[in-house]
Short mmCIF file of N, CA and C in Angstrom, two decimals:
data_model
loop_
_atom_site.label_atom_id
_atom_site.label_comp_id
_atom_site.label_asym_id
_atom_site.label_seq_id
_atom_site.Cartn_x
_atom_site.Cartn_y
_atom_site.Cartn_z
N MET A 1 18.81 -4.52 5.50
CA MET A 1 17.78 -4.91 4.56
C MET A 1 18.42 -5.86 3.56
N ARG A 2 17.79 -7.00 3.37
CA ARG A 2 18.26 -7.97 2.40
C ARG A 2 17.11 -8.34 1.47
N TYR A 3 17.38 -8.27 0.19
CA TYR A 3 16.41 -8.71 -0.81
C TYR A 3 17.16 -9.06 -2.08
N VAL A 4 16.57 -9.87 -2.91
CA VAL A 4 17.19 -10.25 -4.18
C VAL A 4 16.53 -9.46 -5.31
N LYS A 5 15.21 -9.44 -5.30
CA LYS A 5 14.46 -8.72 -6.33
C LYS A 5 13.34 -7.93 -5.67
N LEU A 6 13.01 -6.81 -6.28
CA LEU A 6 11.92 -5.97 -5.80
C LEU A 6 11.10 -5.54 -7.01
N ASN A 7 9.80 -5.69 -6.92
CA ASN A 7 8.93 -5.31 -8.03
C ASN A 7 8.23 -4.00 -7.72
N ALA A 8 8.25 -3.11 -8.68
CA ALA A 8 7.51 -1.85 -8.58
C ALA A 8 6.06 -2.11 -8.99
N SER A 9 5.20 -1.21 -8.63
CA SER A 9 3.80 -1.33 -9.03
C SER A 9 3.66 -1.00 -10.51
N ILE A 10 2.55 -1.37 -11.09
CA ILE A 10 2.28 -1.07 -12.50
C ILE A 10 2.25 0.44 -12.72
N ASP A 11 1.59 1.15 -11.80
CA ASP A 11 1.52 2.61 -11.90
C ASP A 11 2.91 3.24 -11.83
N ALA A 12 3.71 2.80 -10.88
CA ALA A 12 5.07 3.35 -10.74
C ALA A 12 5.90 3.03 -11.98
N SER A 13 5.74 1.84 -12.53
CA SER A 13 6.50 1.46 -13.73
C SER A 13 6.15 2.36 -14.91
N SER A 14 4.87 2.65 -15.05
CA SER A 14 4.43 3.54 -16.13
C SER A 14 5.00 4.95 -15.94
N ARG A 15 4.95 5.44 -14.71
CA ARG A 15 5.48 6.77 -14.42
C ARG A 15 7.00 6.81 -14.60
N LEU A 16 7.67 5.71 -14.26
CA LEU A 16 9.12 5.65 -14.45
C LEU A 16 9.49 5.76 -15.93
N ARG A 17 8.72 5.11 -16.80
CA ARG A 17 8.97 5.22 -18.24
C ARG A 17 8.86 6.68 -18.70
N SER A 18 7.82 7.35 -18.23
CA SER A 18 7.61 8.75 -18.58
C SER A 18 8.74 9.62 -18.03
N LEU A 19 9.12 9.39 -16.77
CA LEU A 19 10.21 10.15 -16.17
C LEU A 19 11.53 9.91 -16.90
N GLN A 20 11.76 8.68 -17.30
CA GLN A 20 12.99 8.37 -18.03
C GLN A 20 13.05 9.14 -19.35
N GLN A 21 11.93 9.23 -20.03
CA GLN A 21 11.89 9.98 -21.29
C GLN A 21 12.13 11.48 -21.05
N ARG A 22 11.57 12.01 -19.97
CA ARG A 22 11.71 13.45 -19.70
C ARG A 22 13.09 13.82 -19.16
N THR A 23 13.68 12.94 -18.36
CA THR A 23 14.92 13.30 -17.68
C THR A 23 16.16 12.64 -18.27
N GLY A 24 15.99 11.53 -18.96
CA GLY A 24 17.14 10.80 -19.49
C GLY A 24 17.82 9.92 -18.45
N LEU A 25 17.27 9.86 -17.23
CA LEU A 25 17.85 9.03 -16.18
C LEU A 25 17.27 7.63 -16.21
N THR A 26 18.07 6.67 -15.77
CA THR A 26 17.61 5.28 -15.75
C THR A 26 16.60 5.07 -14.62
N PRO A 27 15.73 4.08 -14.77
CA PRO A 27 14.72 3.83 -13.74
C PRO A 27 15.30 3.54 -12.35
N ASN A 28 16.45 2.86 -12.28
CA ASN A 28 17.01 2.58 -10.96
C ASN A 28 17.45 3.87 -10.25
N LEU A 29 18.02 4.81 -10.98
CA LEU A 29 18.38 6.09 -10.37
C LEU A 29 17.15 6.89 -9.97
N LEU A 30 16.14 6.86 -10.82
CA LEU A 30 14.89 7.54 -10.50
C LEU A 30 14.24 6.94 -9.25
N CYS A 31 14.32 5.62 -9.09
CA CYS A 31 13.76 4.97 -7.90
C CYS A 31 14.51 5.39 -6.65
N ARG A 32 15.82 5.55 -6.74
CA ARG A 32 16.59 5.99 -5.58
C ARG A 32 16.17 7.39 -5.16
N VAL A 33 16.04 8.29 -6.13
CA VAL A 33 15.61 9.66 -5.83
C VAL A 33 14.18 9.64 -5.28
N ALA A 34 13.32 8.83 -5.89
CA ALA A 34 11.92 8.73 -5.45
C ALA A 34 11.83 8.22 -4.02
N ALA A 35 12.61 7.21 -3.69
CA ALA A 35 12.60 6.67 -2.32
C ALA A 35 13.01 7.74 -1.32
N MET A 36 14.03 8.50 -1.65
CA MET A 36 14.49 9.54 -0.73
C MET A 36 13.45 10.64 -0.57
N LEU A 37 12.77 11.01 -1.66
CA LEU A 37 11.69 12.01 -1.56
C LEU A 37 10.59 11.52 -0.63
N SER A 38 10.21 10.26 -0.80
CA SER A 38 9.16 9.69 0.03
C SER A 38 9.59 9.59 1.49
N LEU A 39 10.81 9.18 1.72
CA LEU A 39 11.30 9.07 3.09
C LEU A 39 11.31 10.43 3.79
N GLU A 40 11.58 11.49 3.02
CA GLU A 40 11.51 12.85 3.58
C GLU A 40 10.10 13.18 4.05
N GLU A 41 9.10 12.63 3.38
CA GLU A 41 7.70 12.90 3.72
C GLU A 41 7.27 12.22 5.02
N GLY A 42 8.01 11.20 5.43
CA GLY A 42 7.67 10.49 6.66
C GLY A 42 7.25 9.06 6.39
N PRO A 43 6.82 8.36 7.44
CA PRO A 43 6.50 6.93 7.29
C PRO A 43 5.29 6.68 6.40
N VAL A 44 5.33 5.51 5.75
CA VAL A 44 4.17 5.05 4.99
C VAL A 44 3.34 4.12 5.85
N GLY A 45 3.94 3.64 6.95
CA GLY A 45 3.23 2.73 7.85
C GLY A 45 2.94 1.41 7.16
N ALA A 46 1.83 0.83 7.51
CA ALA A 46 1.48 -0.48 6.96
C ALA A 46 0.92 -0.39 5.55
N VAL A 47 0.82 0.81 5.00
CA VAL A 47 0.32 0.99 3.63
C VAL A 47 1.31 0.37 2.66
N ARG A 48 0.80 -0.33 1.69
CA ARG A 48 1.66 -0.98 0.71
C ARG A 48 1.38 -0.43 -0.68
N ALA A 49 2.35 -0.65 -1.57
CA ALA A 49 2.12 -0.31 -2.98
C ALA A 49 0.91 -1.12 -3.44
N PRO A 50 0.13 -0.61 -4.38
CA PRO A 50 -1.11 -1.28 -4.77
C PRO A 50 -0.90 -2.66 -5.40
N ASP A 51 0.25 -2.90 -5.97
CA ASP A 51 0.53 -4.20 -6.59
C ASP A 51 2.04 -4.34 -6.76
N ASP A 52 2.46 -5.52 -7.17
CA ASP A 52 3.87 -5.72 -7.45
C ASP A 52 4.03 -6.39 -8.81
N LYS A 53 3.22 -5.94 -9.73
CA LYS A 53 3.18 -6.54 -11.07
C LYS A 53 3.96 -5.74 -12.10
N GLY A 54 4.64 -4.70 -11.67
CA GLY A 54 5.36 -3.84 -12.60
C GLY A 54 6.80 -4.27 -12.81
N ARG A 55 7.63 -3.33 -13.14
CA ARG A 55 9.04 -3.54 -13.43
C ARG A 55 9.76 -4.21 -12.25
N GLU A 56 10.64 -5.16 -12.59
CA GLU A 56 11.41 -5.86 -11.57
C GLU A 56 12.83 -5.32 -11.52
N PHE A 57 13.32 -5.08 -10.31
CA PHE A 57 14.69 -4.61 -10.10
C PHE A 57 15.42 -5.63 -9.25
N ASN A 58 16.67 -5.93 -9.60
CA ASN A 58 17.45 -6.76 -8.69
C ASN A 58 18.15 -5.84 -7.70
N SER A 59 18.56 -6.38 -6.57
CA SER A 59 19.09 -5.56 -5.50
C SER A 59 20.36 -4.82 -5.91
N TYR A 60 21.22 -5.47 -6.69
CA TYR A 60 22.47 -4.80 -7.05
C TYR A 60 22.19 -3.58 -7.93
N THR A 61 21.25 -3.71 -8.87
CA THR A 61 20.94 -2.60 -9.76
C THR A 61 20.24 -1.46 -9.02
N LEU A 62 19.32 -1.81 -8.13
CA LEU A 62 18.51 -0.78 -7.48
C LEU A 62 19.27 -0.05 -6.37
N THR A 63 19.89 -0.78 -5.47
CA THR A 63 20.55 -0.12 -4.35
C THR A 63 22.03 -0.44 -4.24
N GLY A 64 22.48 -1.49 -4.89
CA GLY A 64 23.91 -1.83 -4.92
C GLY A 64 24.53 -1.90 -3.54
N GLU A 65 25.71 -1.28 -3.43
CA GLU A 65 26.44 -1.31 -2.16
C GLU A 65 25.76 -0.45 -1.09
N LEU A 66 24.73 0.29 -1.46
CA LEU A 66 24.02 1.14 -0.50
C LEU A 66 22.77 0.47 0.08
N THR A 67 22.60 -0.81 -0.16
CA THR A 67 21.41 -1.52 0.33
C THR A 67 21.28 -1.37 1.84
N GLY A 68 22.35 -1.55 2.56
CA GLY A 68 22.31 -1.41 4.01
C GLY A 68 21.94 -0.01 4.46
N VAL A 69 22.43 0.99 3.73
CA VAL A 69 22.12 2.39 4.06
C VAL A 69 20.63 2.66 3.85
N PHE A 70 20.11 2.22 2.70
CA PHE A 70 18.68 2.41 2.45
C PHE A 70 17.85 1.69 3.52
N GLY A 71 18.25 0.47 3.87
CA GLY A 71 17.53 -0.28 4.90
C GLY A 71 17.54 0.43 6.23
N ALA A 72 18.68 0.99 6.61
CA ALA A 72 18.79 1.71 7.88
C ALA A 72 17.91 2.95 7.88
N ILE A 73 17.87 3.65 6.76
CA ILE A 73 17.04 4.86 6.67
C ILE A 73 15.56 4.50 6.76
N VAL A 74 15.16 3.43 6.03
CA VAL A 74 13.76 2.99 6.10
C VAL A 74 13.42 2.60 7.54
N ARG A 75 14.29 1.86 8.18
CA ARG A 75 14.06 1.44 9.57
C ARG A 75 13.92 2.67 10.48
N PHE A 76 14.80 3.64 10.30
CA PHE A 76 14.77 4.86 11.11
C PHE A 76 13.45 5.61 10.94
N VAL A 77 13.00 5.76 9.70
CA VAL A 77 11.77 6.50 9.43
C VAL A 77 10.54 5.72 9.87
N GLU A 78 10.56 4.41 9.68
CA GLU A 78 9.36 3.61 9.89
C GLU A 78 9.16 3.09 11.31
N GLU A 79 10.22 2.83 12.04
CA GLU A 79 10.03 2.29 13.38
C GLU A 79 9.58 3.38 14.34
N ASP A 80 8.81 2.99 15.30
CA ASP A 80 8.16 3.92 16.22
C ASP A 80 9.06 4.23 17.41
N GLU A 81 10.25 4.74 17.16
CA GLU A 81 11.18 5.19 18.19
C GLU A 81 11.30 4.20 19.35
N GLY A 82 11.49 2.93 19.02
CA GLY A 82 11.71 1.94 20.05
C GLY A 82 10.45 1.43 20.73
N ARG A 83 9.31 1.97 20.39
CA ARG A 83 8.05 1.49 20.98
C ARG A 83 7.52 0.36 20.12
N GLY A 84 7.43 -0.79 20.67
CA GLY A 84 6.92 -1.93 19.91
C GLY A 84 8.07 -2.78 19.35
N GLU A 85 7.69 -3.74 18.58
CA GLU A 85 8.65 -4.69 18.00
C GLU A 85 9.41 -4.06 16.84
N PRO A 86 10.70 -4.42 16.72
CA PRO A 86 11.44 -3.98 15.53
C PRO A 86 10.84 -4.61 14.27
N LEU A 87 10.92 -3.90 13.17
CA LEU A 87 10.38 -4.41 11.92
C LEU A 87 11.25 -5.54 11.38
N SER A 88 10.62 -6.54 10.81
CA SER A 88 11.35 -7.65 10.19
C SER A 88 11.96 -7.19 8.88
N ASN A 89 12.89 -7.98 8.37
CA ASN A 89 13.51 -7.66 7.08
C ASN A 89 12.44 -7.59 5.98
N ASP A 90 11.53 -8.55 5.98
CA ASP A 90 10.47 -8.56 4.95
C ASP A 90 9.62 -7.29 5.02
N GLU A 91 9.33 -6.83 6.23
CA GLU A 91 8.53 -5.62 6.38
C GLU A 91 9.32 -4.39 5.93
N ILE A 92 10.60 -4.35 6.21
CA ILE A 92 11.44 -3.24 5.75
C ILE A 92 11.44 -3.19 4.22
N VAL A 93 11.59 -4.35 3.57
CA VAL A 93 11.60 -4.41 2.11
C VAL A 93 10.24 -3.98 1.55
N THR A 94 9.16 -4.42 2.18
CA THR A 94 7.81 -4.04 1.75
C THR A 94 7.61 -2.52 1.86
N ARG A 95 8.07 -1.96 2.96
CA ARG A 95 7.91 -0.51 3.15
C ARG A 95 8.83 0.27 2.22
N PHE A 96 10.00 -0.28 1.90
CA PHE A 96 10.88 0.35 0.92
C PHE A 96 10.17 0.42 -0.43
N ALA A 97 9.53 -0.68 -0.83
CA ALA A 97 8.76 -0.69 -2.08
C ALA A 97 7.63 0.33 -2.04
N ALA A 98 6.98 0.46 -0.90
CA ALA A 98 5.90 1.46 -0.76
C ALA A 98 6.46 2.88 -0.87
N HIS A 99 7.66 3.11 -0.32
CA HIS A 99 8.30 4.42 -0.45
C HIS A 99 8.64 4.71 -1.91
N ILE A 100 9.10 3.71 -2.63
CA ILE A 100 9.40 3.90 -4.05
C ILE A 100 8.11 4.27 -4.78
N HIS A 101 7.02 3.54 -4.51
CA HIS A 101 5.75 3.83 -5.18
C HIS A 101 5.30 5.27 -4.89
N ARG A 102 5.30 5.65 -3.62
CA ARG A 102 4.87 7.01 -3.27
C ARG A 102 5.82 8.05 -3.85
N GLY A 103 7.12 7.78 -3.78
CA GLY A 103 8.11 8.72 -4.28
C GLY A 103 8.05 8.92 -5.79
N VAL A 104 7.77 7.86 -6.52
CA VAL A 104 7.64 8.00 -7.98
C VAL A 104 6.46 8.91 -8.31
N GLY A 105 5.39 8.79 -7.55
CA GLY A 105 4.25 9.71 -7.73
C GLY A 105 4.64 11.15 -7.47
N LEU A 106 5.39 11.38 -6.40
CA LEU A 106 5.86 12.74 -6.10
C LEU A 106 6.81 13.24 -7.19
N LEU A 107 7.71 12.39 -7.60
CA LEU A 107 8.71 12.77 -8.59
C LEU A 107 8.08 13.06 -9.94
N SER A 108 7.04 12.31 -10.30
CA SER A 108 6.41 12.52 -11.61
C SER A 108 5.75 13.89 -11.71
N VAL A 109 5.36 14.46 -10.57
CA VAL A 109 4.77 15.80 -10.55
C VAL A 109 5.85 16.87 -10.53
N ARG A 110 6.94 16.61 -9.81
CA ARG A 110 7.97 17.62 -9.58
C ARG A 110 9.07 17.67 -10.62
N ALA A 111 9.28 16.61 -11.37
CA ALA A 111 10.43 16.55 -12.30
C ALA A 111 9.96 16.54 -13.74
N LYS A 112 10.25 17.62 -14.43
CA LYS A 112 9.92 17.72 -15.85
C LYS A 112 11.17 17.68 -16.73
N SER A 113 12.34 17.85 -16.10
CA SER A 113 13.60 17.87 -16.85
C SER A 113 14.73 17.39 -15.93
N PRO A 114 15.90 17.12 -16.50
CA PRO A 114 17.05 16.73 -15.66
C PRO A 114 17.40 17.80 -14.63
N ALA A 115 17.22 19.06 -14.96
CA ALA A 115 17.52 20.15 -14.03
C ALA A 115 16.63 20.06 -12.78
N ASP A 116 15.40 19.61 -12.94
CA ASP A 116 14.50 19.47 -11.79
C ASP A 116 15.03 18.41 -10.83
N ILE A 117 15.60 17.35 -11.35
CA ILE A 117 16.17 16.29 -10.49
C ILE A 117 17.34 16.87 -9.69
N VAL A 118 18.17 17.67 -10.33
CA VAL A 118 19.30 18.28 -9.64
C VAL A 118 18.79 19.20 -8.54
N ARG A 119 17.77 19.98 -8.82
CA ARG A 119 17.21 20.87 -7.81
C ARG A 119 16.64 20.10 -6.62
N LEU A 120 15.96 19.00 -6.91
CA LEU A 120 15.41 18.18 -5.83
C LEU A 120 16.51 17.55 -4.98
N ALA A 121 17.58 17.12 -5.63
CA ALA A 121 18.68 16.47 -4.91
C ALA A 121 19.44 17.49 -4.06
N ALA A 122 19.50 18.74 -4.50
CA ALA A 122 20.24 19.77 -3.79
C ALA A 122 19.42 20.37 -2.64
N ALA A 123 18.14 20.18 -2.67
CA ALA A 123 17.26 20.80 -1.65
C ALA A 123 17.38 20.15 -0.30
#
């Protein structure tokens, strides 16, 4: 997966601000946890985040040296076990953004304190 910048949705950006206040974690770390929560739930398919007008993240800040790992995980979850065409880089990035959007929604319900993030990461 290659990208320079990724924009979160307005809704996700608002929820990230709230999560940051409750947990003390930075939005990029919260997005990583949110993406992993969403990936655990399964594919988002062709569903996209409702918009890309929210907070902007550059690739180094959001995924850093783990960009390839996140891309591989998204590809693994999203591709239909070899049936059909492999997803393009742009589609992988779009689905990664959709996973962040869905995951932030899940995280905003499940995380009320820093201890909740630790519990989610350990599960």
